[in-house]
JSON list of C-alpha atoms in Angstrom, two decimals:
[
{"chain": "A", "resi": 628, "resn": "MET", "atom": "CA", "xyz": [8.92, -4.55, 15.64]},
{"chain": "A", "resi": 629, "resn": "ALA", "atom": "CA", "xyz": [6.11, -2.92, 16.73]},
{"chain": "A", "resi": 630, "resn": "ARG", "atom": "CA", "xyz": [3.64, -0.68, 14.56]},
{"chain": "A", "resi": 631, "resn": "TYR", "atom": "CA", "xyz": [4.79, 2.46, 13.37]},
{"chain": "A", "resi": 632, "resn": "THR", "atom": "CA", "xyz": [2.74, 5.10, 15.48]},
{"chain": "A", "resi": 633, "resn": "ASP", "atom": "CA", "xyz": [5.04, 8.42, 14.95]},
{"chain": "A", "resi": 634, "resn": "ALA", "atom": "CA", "xyz": [3.67, 11.11, 12.04]},
{"chain": "A", "resi": 635, "resn": "SER", "atom": "CA", "xyz": [3.05, 9.45, 8.95]},
{"chain": "A", "resi": 636, "resn": "CYS", "atom": "CA", "xyz": [4.69, 12.39, 7.00]},
{"chain": "A", "resi": 637, "resn": "ARG", "atom": "CA", "xyz": [7.29, 12.23, 8.65]},
{"chain": "A", "resi": 638, "resn": "LEU", "atom": "CA", "xyz": [8.44, 8.41, 6.61]},
{"chain": "A", "resi": 639, "resn": "CYS", "atom": "CA", "xyz": [7.23, 10.78, 3.28]},
{"chain": "A", "resi": 640, "resn": "ARG", "atom": "CA", "xyz": [9.83, 13.04, 4.38]},
{"chain": "A", "resi": 641, "resn": "ARG", "atom": "CA", "xyz": [12.49, 10.47, 5.33]},
{"chain": "A", "resi": 642, "resn": "GLU", "atom": "CA", "xyz": [12.50, 8.59, 2.22]},
{"chain": "A", "resi": 643, "resn": "ALA", "atom": "CA", "xyz": [12.15, 11.76, 0.11]},
{"chain": "A", "resi": 644, "resn": "GLN", "atom": "CA", "xyz": [8.98, 10.71, -1.77]},
{"chain": "A", "resi": 645, "resn": "LYS", "atom": "CA", "xyz": [5.30, 10.54, -0.95]},
{"chain": "A", "resi": 646, "resn": "LEU", "atom": "CA", "xyz": [3.94, 7.61, -0.30]},
{"chain": "A", "resi": 647, "resn": "PHE", "atom": "CA", "xyz": [0.37, 8.66, -0.21]},
{"chain": "A", "resi": 648, "resn": "LEU", "atom": "CA", "xyz": [-0.31, 7.50, 3.46]},
{"chain": "A", "resi": 649, "resn": "LYS", "atom": "CA", "xyz": [-2.59, 10.76, 4.66]},
{"chain": "A", "resi": 650, "resn": "GLY", "atom": "CA", "xyz": [-5.11, 10.21, 2.16]},
{"chain": "A", "resi": 651, "resn": "GLU", "atom": "CA", "xyz": [-6.35, 13.17, 0.38]},
{"chain": "A", "resi": 652, "resn": "ARG", "atom": "CA", "xyz": [-4.30, 15.95, 2.38]},
{"chain": "A", "resi": 653, "resn": "CYS", "atom": "CA", "xyz": [-1.15, 14.20, -0.04]},
{"chain": "A", "resi": 654, "resn": "TYR", "atom": "CA", "xyz": [-3.05, 15.58, -2.84]},
{"chain": "A", "resi": 655, "resn": "THR", "atom": "CA", "xyz": [-2.83, 19.19, -1.13]},
{"chain": "A", "resi": 656, "resn": "LYS", "atom": "CA", "xyz": [-0.83, 22.22, -0.06]},
{"chain": "A", "resi": 657, "resn": "LYS", "atom": "CA", "xyz": [-0.43, 21.23, 3.76]},
{"chain": "A", "resi": 658, "resn": "CYS", "atom": "CA", "xyz": [1.83, 17.68, 2.36]},
{"chain": "A", "resi": 659, "resn": "SER", "atom": "CA", "xyz": [4.58, 17.99, 4.73]},
{"chain": "A", "resi": 660, "resn": "ALA", "atom": "CA", "xyz": [7.09, 16.21, 1.85]},
{"chain": "A", "resi": 661, "resn": "GLU", "atom": "CA", "xyz": [6.40, 19.37, -0.20]},
{"chain": "A", "resi": 662, "resn": "LYS", "atom": "CA", "xyz": [6.20, 22.25, 2.35]},
{"chain": "A", "resi": 663, "resn": "ARG", "atom": "CA", "xyz": [9.71, 20.12, 4.02]},
{"chain": "A", "resi": 664, "resn": "ALA", "atom": "CA", "xyz": [10.86, 18.63, 1.25]},
{"chain": "A", "resi": 665, "resn": "TYR", "atom": "CA", "xyz": [14.10, 16.82, 3.22]},
{"chain": "A", "resi": 666, "resn": "ALA", "atom": "CA", "xyz": [14.25, 14.12, 5.99]},
{"chain": "A", "resi": 667, "resn": "PRO", "atom": "CA", "xyz": [13.11, 14.80, 9.62]},
{"chain": "A", "resi": 668, "resn": "GLY", "atom": "CA", "xyz": [15.44, 15.42, 12.54]},
{"chain": "A", "resi": 669, "resn": "GLN", "atom": "CA", "xyz": [18.12, 17.52, 13.16]},
{"chain": "A", "resi": 670, "resn": "HIS", "atom": "CA", "xyz": [20.44, 16.31, 10.07]},
{"chain": "A", "resi": 671, "resn": "GLY", "atom": "CA", "xyz": [17.99, 15.93, 8.11]},
{"chain": "A", "resi": 672, "resn": "GLN", "atom": "CA", "xyz": [19.04, 18.87, 6.06]},
{"chain": "A", "resi": 673, "resn": "GLN", "atom": "CA", "xyz": [22.57, 17.53, 5.21]},
{"chain": "A", "resi": 674, "resn": "ARG", "atom": "CA", "xyz": [23.80, 15.89, 1.91]},
{"chain": "A", "resi": 675, "resn": "LYS", "atom": "CA", "xyz": [24.79, 12.24, 2.70]},
{"chain": "A", "resi": 676, "resn": "LYS", "atom": "CA", "xyz": [26.48, 10.16, 0.38]},
{"chain": "A", "resi": 677, "resn": "GLN", "atom": "CA", "xyz": [24.84, 6.39, 0.69]},
{"chain": "A", "resi": 678, "resn": "SER", "atom": "CA", "xyz": [26.43, 3.51, 0.34]},
{"chain": "A", "resi": 679, "resn": "GLU", "atom": "CA", "xyz": [25.31, -0.07, -1.27]},
{"chain": "A", "resi": 680, "resn": "TYR", "atom": "CA", "xyz": [23.73, -1.38, 1.72]},
{"chain": "A", "resi": 681, "resn": "GLY", "atom": "CA", "xyz": [21.76, 2.20, 2.09]},
{"chain": "A", "resi": 682, "resn": "LEU", "atom": "CA", "xyz": [20.40, 2.13, -1.03]},
{"chain": "A", "resi": 683, "resn": "GLN", "atom": "CA", "xyz": [18.95, -1.07, -0.52]},
{"chain": "A", "resi": 684, "resn": "LEU", "atom": "CA", "xyz": [17.62, -0.82, 3.04]},
{"chain": "A", "resi": 685, "resn": "ARG", "atom": "CA", "xyz": [16.09, 2.55, 1.63]},
{"chain": "A", "resi": 686, "resn": "GLU", "atom": "CA", "xyz": [14.43, 1.03, -0.99]},
{"chain": "A", "resi": 687, "resn": "LYS", "atom": "CA", "xyz": [12.89, -2.16, 1.19]},
{"chain": "A", "resi": 688, "resn": "GLN", "atom": "CA", "xyz": [11.61, 0.81, 3.49]},
{"chain": "A", "resi": 689, "resn": "LYS", "atom": "CA", "xyz": [9.98, 2.82, 1.00]},
{"chain": "A", "resi": 690, "resn": "ALA", "atom": "CA", "xyz": [7.81, -0.85, -0.18]},
{"chain": "A", "resi": 691, "resn": "LYS", "atom": "CA", "xyz": [6.92, -1.39, 3.88]},
{"chain": "A", "resi": 692, "resn": "ARG", "atom": "CA", "xyz": [5.79, 1.73, 4.24]},
{"chain": "A", "resi": 693, "resn": "PHE", "atom": "CA", "xyz": [4.03, 2.52, 0.56]},
{"chain": "A", "resi": 694, "resn": "TYR", "atom": "CA", "xyz": [1.86, -1.00, 1.59]},
{"chain": "A", "resi": 695, "resn": "GLY", "atom": "CA", "xyz": [1.90, -0.57, 5.87]},
{"chain": "A", "resi": 696, "resn": "VAL", "atom": "CA", "xyz": [3.69, -3.88, 5.83]},
{"chain": "A", "resi": 697, "resn": "LEU", "atom": "CA", "xyz": [6.01, -5.03, 9.32]},
{"chain": "A", "resi": 698, "resn": "GLU", "atom": "CA", "xyz": [9.79, -6.30, 8.60]},
{"chain": "A", "resi": 699, "resn": "ARG", "atom": "CA", "xyz": [8.95, -10.08, 9.79]},
{"chain": "A", "resi": 700, "resn": "GLN", "atom": "CA", "xyz": [5.54, -10.18, 7.59]},
{"chain": "A", "resi": 701, "resn": "PHE", "atom": "CA", "xyz": [7.19, -8.22, 4.52]},
{"chain": "A", "resi": 702, "resn": "GLY", "atom": "CA", "xyz": [10.13, -10.87, 4.82]},
{"chain": "A", "resi": 703, "resn": "SER", "atom": "CA", "xyz": [7.52, -13.75, 4.54]},
{"chain": "A", "resi": 704, "resn": "TYR", "atom": "CA", "xyz": [6.26, -12.12, 1.24]},
{"chain": "A", "resi": 705, "resn": "PHE", "atom": "CA", "xyz": [9.84, -12.29, 0.22]},
{"chain": "A", "resi": 706, "resn": "ASP", "atom": "CA", "xyz": [10.04, -15.82, 0.60]},
{"chain": "A", "resi": 707, "resn": "MET", "atom": "CA", "xyz": [7.30, -16.69, -0.88]},
{"chain": "A", "resi": 708, "resn": "ALA", "atom": "CA", "xyz": [8.18, -14.57, -4.24]},
{"chain": "A", "resi": 709, "resn": "VAL", "atom": "CA", "xyz": [11.17, -16.69, -4.49]},
{"chain": "A", "resi": 710, "resn": "LYS", "atom": "CA", "xyz": [9.44, -19.52, -4.67]},
{"chain": "A", "resi": 711, "resn": "ARG", "atom": "CA", "xyz": [7.01, -18.07, -7.36]},
{"chain": "A", "resi": 712, "resn": "ARG", "atom": "CA", "xyz": [8.25, -18.56, -11.51]},
{"chain": "A", "resi": 713, "resn": "GLY", "atom": "CA", "xyz": [9.28, -15.59, -12.52]},
{"chain": "A", "resi": 714, "resn": "VAL", "atom": "CA", "xyz": [10.61, -12.34, -11.13]},
{"chain": "A", "resi": 715, "resn": "THR", "atom": "CA", "xyz": [11.41, -12.18, -7.74]},
{"chain": "A", "resi": 716, "resn": "GLY", "atom": "CA", "xyz": [11.19, -8.68, -7.65]},
{"chain": "A", "resi": 717, "resn": "THR", "atom": "CA", "xyz": [7.84, -8.57, -9.91]},
{"chain": "A", "resi": 718, "resn": "ASN", "atom": "CA", "xyz": [6.96, -11.94, -7.67]},
{"chain": "A", "resi": 719, "resn": "LEU", "atom": "CA", "xyz": [7.25, -9.63, -4.39]},
{"chain": "A", "resi": 720, "resn": "LEU", "atom": "CA", "xyz": [5.52, -6.44, -5.97]},
{"chain": "A", "resi": 721, "resn": "GLN", "atom": "CA", "xyz": [2.63, -8.95, -6.90]},
{"chain": "A", "resi": 722, "resn": "ILE", "atom": "CA", "xyz": [2.29, -10.06, -3.58]},
{"chain": "A", "resi": 723, "resn": "LEU", "atom": "CA", "xyz": [2.04, -6.51, -1.87]},
{"chain": "A", "resi": 724, "resn": "GLU", "atom": "CA", "xyz": [-0.82, -5.78, -4.37]},
{"chain": "A", "resi": 725, "resn": "SER", "atom": "CA", "xyz": [-2.65, -8.28, -4.07]},
{"chain": "A", "resi": 726, "resn": "ARG", "atom": "CA", "xyz": [-3.34, -7.94, 0.23]},
{"chain": "A", "resi": 727, "resn": "LEU", "atom": "CA", "xyz": [-7.24, -7.10, 0.71]},
{"chain": "A", "resi": 728, "resn": "ASP", "atom": "CA", "xyz": [-6.47, -3.89, 2.35]},
{"chain": "A", "resi": 729, "resn": "ASN", "atom": "CA", "xyz": [-4.68, -2.41, -0.86]},
{"chain": "A", "resi": 730, "resn": "VAL", "atom": "CA", "xyz": [-7.65, -3.64, -2.98]},
{"chain": "A", "resi": 731, "resn": "VAL", "atom": "CA", "xyz": [-10.23, -1.93, -1.17]},
{"chain": "A", "resi": 732, "resn": "TYR", "atom": "CA", "xyz": [-7.56, 1.32, -1.59]},
{"chain": "A", "resi": 733, "resn": "ARG", "atom": "CA", "xyz": [-7.25, 0.83, -5.18]},
{"chain": "A", "resi": 734, "resn": "LEU", "atom": "CA", "xyz": [-10.87, 0.20, -5.91]},
{"chain": "A", "resi": 735, "resn": "GLY", "atom": "CA", "xyz": [-11.46, 3.63, -4.26]},
{"chain": "A", "resi": 736, "resn": "LEU", "atom": "CA", "xyz": [-13.23, 2.71, -1.24]},
{"chain": "A", "resi": 737, "resn": "ALA", "atom": "CA", "xyz": [-10.89, 3.79, 1.09]},
{"chain": "A", "resi": 738, "resn": "SER", "atom": "CA", "xyz": [-8.91, 7.62, 0.94]},
{"chain": "A", "resi": 739, "resn": "SER", "atom": "CA", "xyz": [-5.51, 5.19, 1.95]},
{"chain": "A", "resi": 740, "resn": "ARG", "atom": "CA", "xyz": [-4.44, 1.76, 2.64]},
{"chain": "A", "resi": 741, "resn": "ALA", "atom": "CA", "xyz": [-4.26, 2.74, 6.14]},
{"chain": "A", "resi": 742, "resn": "GLU", "atom": "CA", "xyz": [-7.59, 3.69, 5.99]},
{"chain": "A", "resi": 743, "resn": "ALA", "atom": "CA", "xyz": [-8.96, 0.94, 4.01]},
{"chain": "A", "resi": 744, "resn": "ARG", "atom": "CA", "xyz": [-7.33, -1.59, 6.89]},
{"chain": "A", "resi": 745, "resn": "GLN", "atom": "CA", "xyz": [-9.38, -0.38, 8.96]},
{"chain": "A", "resi": 746, "resn": "LEU", "atom": "CA", "xyz": [-12.07, -0.71, 7.19]},
{"chain": "A", "resi": 747, "resn": "VAL", "atom": "CA", "xyz": [-11.59, -4.30, 6.60]},
{"chain": "A", "resi": 748, "resn": "ARG", "atom": "CA", "xyz": [-10.16, -4.96, 10.48]},
{"chain": "A", "resi": 749, "resn": "HIS", "atom": "CA", "xyz": [-13.76, -3.70, 10.85]},
{"chain": "A", "resi": 750, "resn": "ALA", "atom": "CA", "xyz": [-15.30, -6.24, 8.36]},
{"chain": "A", "resi": 751, "resn": "HIS", "atom": "CA", "xyz": [-17.19, -3.83, 6.11]},
{"chain": "A", "resi": 752, "resn": "PHE", "atom": "CA", "xyz": [-15.82, -6.33, 3.57]},
{"chain": "A", "resi": 753, "resn": "THR", "atom": "CA", "xyz": [-16.55, -9.57, 1.85]},
{"chain": "A", "resi": 754, "resn": "VAL", "atom": "CA", "xyz": [-14.43, -11.85, -0.67]},
{"chain": "A", "resi": 755, "resn": "ASN", "atom": "CA", "xyz": [-16.61, -13.84, -2.77]},
{"chain": "A", "resi": 756, "resn": "GLY", "atom": "CA", "xyz": [-19.49, -13.69, -0.33]},
{"chain": "A", "resi": 757, "resn": "GLN", "atom": "CA", "xyz": [-17.78, -14.37, 3.24]},
{"chain": "A", "resi": 758, "resn": "LYS", "atom": "CA", "xyz": [-17.06, -11.69, 5.26]},
{"chain": "A", "resi": 759, "resn": "VAL", "atom": "CA", "xyz": [-13.14, -11.42, 5.60]},
{"chain": "A", "resi": 760, "resn": "ASN", "atom": "CA", "xyz": [-11.75, -8.64, 8.34]},
{"chain": "A", "resi": 761, "resn": "ILE", "atom": "CA", "xyz": [-8.21, -9.44, 8.04]},
{"chain": "A", "resi": 762, "resn": "PRO", "atom": "CA", "xyz": [-6.38, -7.01, 6.30]},
{"chain": "A", "resi": 763, "resn": "SER", "atom": "CA", "xyz": [-3.15, -9.39, 5.06]},
{"chain": "A", "resi": 764, "resn": "TYR", "atom": "CA", "xyz": [-5.72, -11.27, 3.02]},
{"chain": "A", "resi": 765, "resn": "LEU", "atom": "CA", "xyz": [-4.27, -12.21, -0.45]},
{"chain": "A", "resi": 766, "resn": "VAL", "atom": "CA", "xyz": [-6.92, -12.22, -2.76]},
{"chain": "A", "resi": 767, "resn": "LYS", "atom": "CA", "xyz": [-6.42, -14.53, -6.01]},
{"chain": "A", "resi": 768, "resn": "PRO", "atom": "CA", "xyz": [-7.62, -13.71, -10.07]},
{"chain": "A", "resi": 769, "resn": "GLY", "atom": "CA", "xyz": [-11.41, -14.22, -10.00]},
{"chain": "A", "resi": 770, "resn": "ASP", "atom": "CA", "xyz": [-12.05, -13.11, -6.71]},
{"chain": "A", "resi": 771, "resn": "VAL", "atom": "CA", "xyz": [-14.45, -10.53, -5.94]},
{"chain": "A", "resi": 772, "resn": "VAL", "atom": "CA", "xyz": [-14.43, -8.09, -3.58]},
{"chain": "A", "resi": 773, "resn": "ALA", "atom": "CA", "xyz": [-17.47, -6.52, -2.11]},
{"chain": "A", "resi": 774, "resn": "LEU", "atom": "CA", "xyz": [-19.44, -3.62, 0.27]},
{"chain": "A", "resi": 775, "resn": "ARG", "atom": "CA", "xyz": [-21.51, -5.36, 2.62]},
{"chain": "A", "resi": 776, "resn": "GLN", "atom": "CA", "xyz": [-24.28, -4.30, 2.70]},
{"chain": "A", "resi": 777, "resn": "LYS", "atom": "CA", "xyz": [-25.15, -3.53, 5.73]},
{"chain": "A", "resi": 778, "resn": "SER", "atom": "CA", "xyz": [-22.18, -1.44, 5.25]},
{"chain": "A", "resi": 779, "resn": "ARG", "atom": "CA", "xyz": [-23.64, 0.96, 2.71]},
{"chain": "A", "resi": 780, "resn": "SER", "atom": "CA", "xyz": [-25.46, 4.23, 4.69]},
{"chain": "A", "resi": 781, "resn": "ILE", "atom": "CA", "xyz": [-22.48, 4.67, 7.08]},
{"chain": "A", "resi": 782, "resn": "ASP", "atom": "CA", "xyz": [-21.92, 8.60, 6.36]},
{"chain": "A", "resi": 783, "resn": "LYS", "atom": "CA", "xyz": [-18.18, 7.76, 6.41]},
{"chain": "A", "resi": 784, "resn": "PHE", "atom": "CA", "xyz": [-19.00, 5.51, 2.53]},
{"chain": "A", "resi": 785, "resn": "LYS", "atom": "CA", "xyz": [-20.99, 8.10, 1.64]},
{"chain": "A", "resi": 786, "resn": "SER", "atom": "CA", "xyz": [-18.18, 10.38, 1.53]},
{"chain": "A", "resi": 787, "resn": "ILE", "atom": "CA", "xyz": [-15.30, 8.31, 0.20]},
{"chain": "A", "resi": 788, "resn": "LEU", "atom": "CA", "xyz": [-17.74, 7.14, -2.63]},
{"chain": "A", "resi": 789, "resn": "GLU", "atom": "CA", "xyz": [-18.22, 10.45, -3.74]},
{"chain": "A", "resi": 790, "resn": "ILE", "atom": "CA", "xyz": [-14.94, 10.70, -5.15]},
{"chain": "A", "resi": 791, "resn": "THR", "atom": "CA", "xyz": [-14.62, 7.17, -5.87]},
{"chain": "A", "resi": 792, "resn": "GLY", "atom": "CA", "xyz": [-16.02, 8.26, -9.59]},
{"chain": "A", "resi": 793, "resn": "SER", "atom": "CA", "xyz": [-13.15, 9.77, -10.07]},
{"chain": "A", "resi": 794, "resn": "LYS", "atom": "CA", "xyz": [-10.63, 7.35, -9.38]},
{"chain": "A", "resi": 795, "resn": "ILE", "atom": "CA", "xyz": [-8.85, 5.47, -12.07]},
{"chain": "A", "resi": 796, "resn": "VAL", "atom": "CA", "xyz": [-8.49, 1.89, -10.87]},
{"chain": "A", "resi": 797, "resn": "PRO", "atom": "CA", "xyz": [-6.06, -0.40, -12.44]},
{"chain": "A", "resi": 798, "resn": "ALA", "atom": "CA", "xyz": [-6.30, -2.78, -15.55]},
{"chain": "A", "resi": 799, "resn": "TRP", "atom": "CA", "xyz": [-6.07, -5.75, -13.03]},
{"chain": "A", "resi": 800, "resn": "LEU", "atom": "CA", "xyz": [-9.23, -5.13, -11.04]},
{"chain": "A", "resi": 801, "resn": "GLU", "atom": "CA", "xyz": [-13.24, -3.88, -12.55]},
{"chain": "A", "resi": 802, "resn": "PHE", "atom": "CA", "xyz": [-15.08, -1.97, -10.70]},
{"chain": "A", "resi": 803, "resn": "ASP", "atom": "CA", "xyz": [-18.80, -2.14, -10.65]},
{"chain": "A", "resi": 804, "resn": "TYR", "atom": "CA", "xyz": [-20.50, 0.93, -8.78]},
{"chain": "A", "resi": 805, "resn": "ASP", "atom": "CA", "xyz": [-23.51, -0.06, -8.40]},
{"chain": "A", "resi": 806, "resn": "ASN", "atom": "CA", "xyz": [-22.92, -2.82, -6.76]},
{"chain": "A", "resi": 807, "resn": "LEU", "atom": "CA", "xyz": [-20.20, -1.50, -4.95]},
{"chain": "A", "resi": 808, "resn": "SER", "atom": "CA", "xyz": [-17.64, -4.63, -5.85]},
{"chain": "A", "resi": 809, "resn": "GLY", "atom": "CA", "xyz": [-14.24, -5.53, -7.29]},
{"chain": "A", "resi": 810, "resn": "ARG", "atom": "CA", "xyz": [-13.24, -8.42, -9.36]},
{"chain": "A", "resi": 811, "resn": "VAL", "atom": "CA", "xyz": [-9.90, -9.28, -9.59]},
{"chain": "A", "resi": 812, "resn": "VAL", "atom": "CA", "xyz": [-8.64, -9.96, -12.91]},
{"chain": "A", "resi": 813, "resn": "SER", "atom": "CA", "xyz": [-5.36, -10.87, -12.38]},
{"chain": "A", "resi": 814, "resn": "LEU", "atom": "CA", "xyz": [-2.42, -10.24, -10.62]},
{"chain": "A", "resi": 815, "resn": "ALA", "atom": "CA", "xyz": [-0.75, -7.29, -10.80]},
{"chain": "A", "resi": 816, "resn": "ALA", "atom": "CA", "xyz": [1.54, -6.04, -13.57]},
{"chain": "A", "resi": 817, "resn": "ARG", "atom": "CA", "xyz": [4.79, -4.29, -12.82]},
{"chain": "A", "resi": 818, "resn": "GLU", "atom": "CA", "xyz": [3.13, -1.38, -14.75]},
{"chain": "A", "resi": 819, "resn": "ASP", "atom": "CA", "xyz": [0.12, -1.52, -12.85]},
{"chain": "A", "resi": 820, "resn": "VAL", "atom": "CA", "xyz": [2.15, -0.47, -9.47]},
{"chain": "A", "resi": 821, "resn": "ASP", "atom": "CA", "xyz": [2.59, 2.89, -9.15]},
{"chain": "A", "resi": 822, "resn": "VAL", "atom": "CA", "xyz": [5.12, 3.20, -6.60]},
{"chain": "A", "resi": 823, "resn": "GLN", "atom": "CA", "xyz": [8.36, 4.56, -7.68]},
{"chain": "A", "resi": 824, "resn": "VAL", "atom": "CA", "xyz": [10.82, 1.53, -6.09]},
{"chain": "A", "resi": 825, "resn": "SER", "atom": "CA", "xyz": [13.24, -0.09, -7.37]},
{"chain": "A", "resi": 826, "resn": "GLU", "atom": "CA", "xyz": [12.44, -3.57, -6.51]},
{"chain": "A", "resi": 827, "resn": "HIS", "atom": "CA", "xyz": [15.85, -5.86, -7.48]},
{"chain": "A", "resi": 828, "resn": "LEU", "atom": "CA", "xyz": [18.07, -3.50, -5.05]},
{"chain": "A", "resi": 829, "resn": "ILE", "atom": "CA", "xyz": [15.63, -5.03, -1.91]},
{"chain": "A", "resi": 830, "resn": "VAL", "atom": "CA", "xyz": [16.29, -8.39, -4.17]},
{"chain": "A", "resi": 831, "resn": "GLU", "atom": "CA", "xyz": [19.96, -7.56, -3.80]},
{"chain": "A", "resi": 832, "resn": "LEU", "atom": "CA", "xyz": [19.45, -6.50, 0.14]},
{"chain": "A", "resi": 833, "resn": "TYR", "atom": "CA", "xyz": [18.17, -9.92, 0.99]},
{"chain": "A", "resi": 834, "resn": "SER", "atom": "CA", "xyz": [20.49, -12.18, -1.22]},
{"chain": "A", "resi": 835, "resn": "LYS", "atom": "CA", "xyz": [23.70, -11.61, 0.95]}
]
């Protein structure tokens, strides 16, 4: 499956909830998910009864789109979650939250996960002092993610940092505004994950 290149707002409308794919626009009246609160396409306003498989598929698609992950990679994350101790659904969400692009977004250093992916690819961040340009890099408790010194004068980051101070950082992360760095305190707990997804349905789907 290739990278999705159509309008991001169509994905939110298809899942009938905000996935916050457009950054600050999602918090304004311009949000398409609010202006057109129905699925895209000519049959979008029709009410259809979903099957059990359909409900499970929608939850998987919602999680994939929320984190910007492709099908094969999402399947790999599920395999990793199965091998870990604990609840598979919670393990899956912890792995997705541990992606470097998601951590950058959670720290408030990007306005959306899509922007965070682009900034990571352009090597604006370090992990434990080493430059990392892989958005899917999985951080661990104790890792320190920081904005590179040479990137701090870029106008884009100046505008992002103007709103960073008002953003709430989840409990599993610590943000040092003076040094523009964040430390991973622990793996994300289920209550720290704000995506409205029923992960047990994803587990049921992959368990068939």
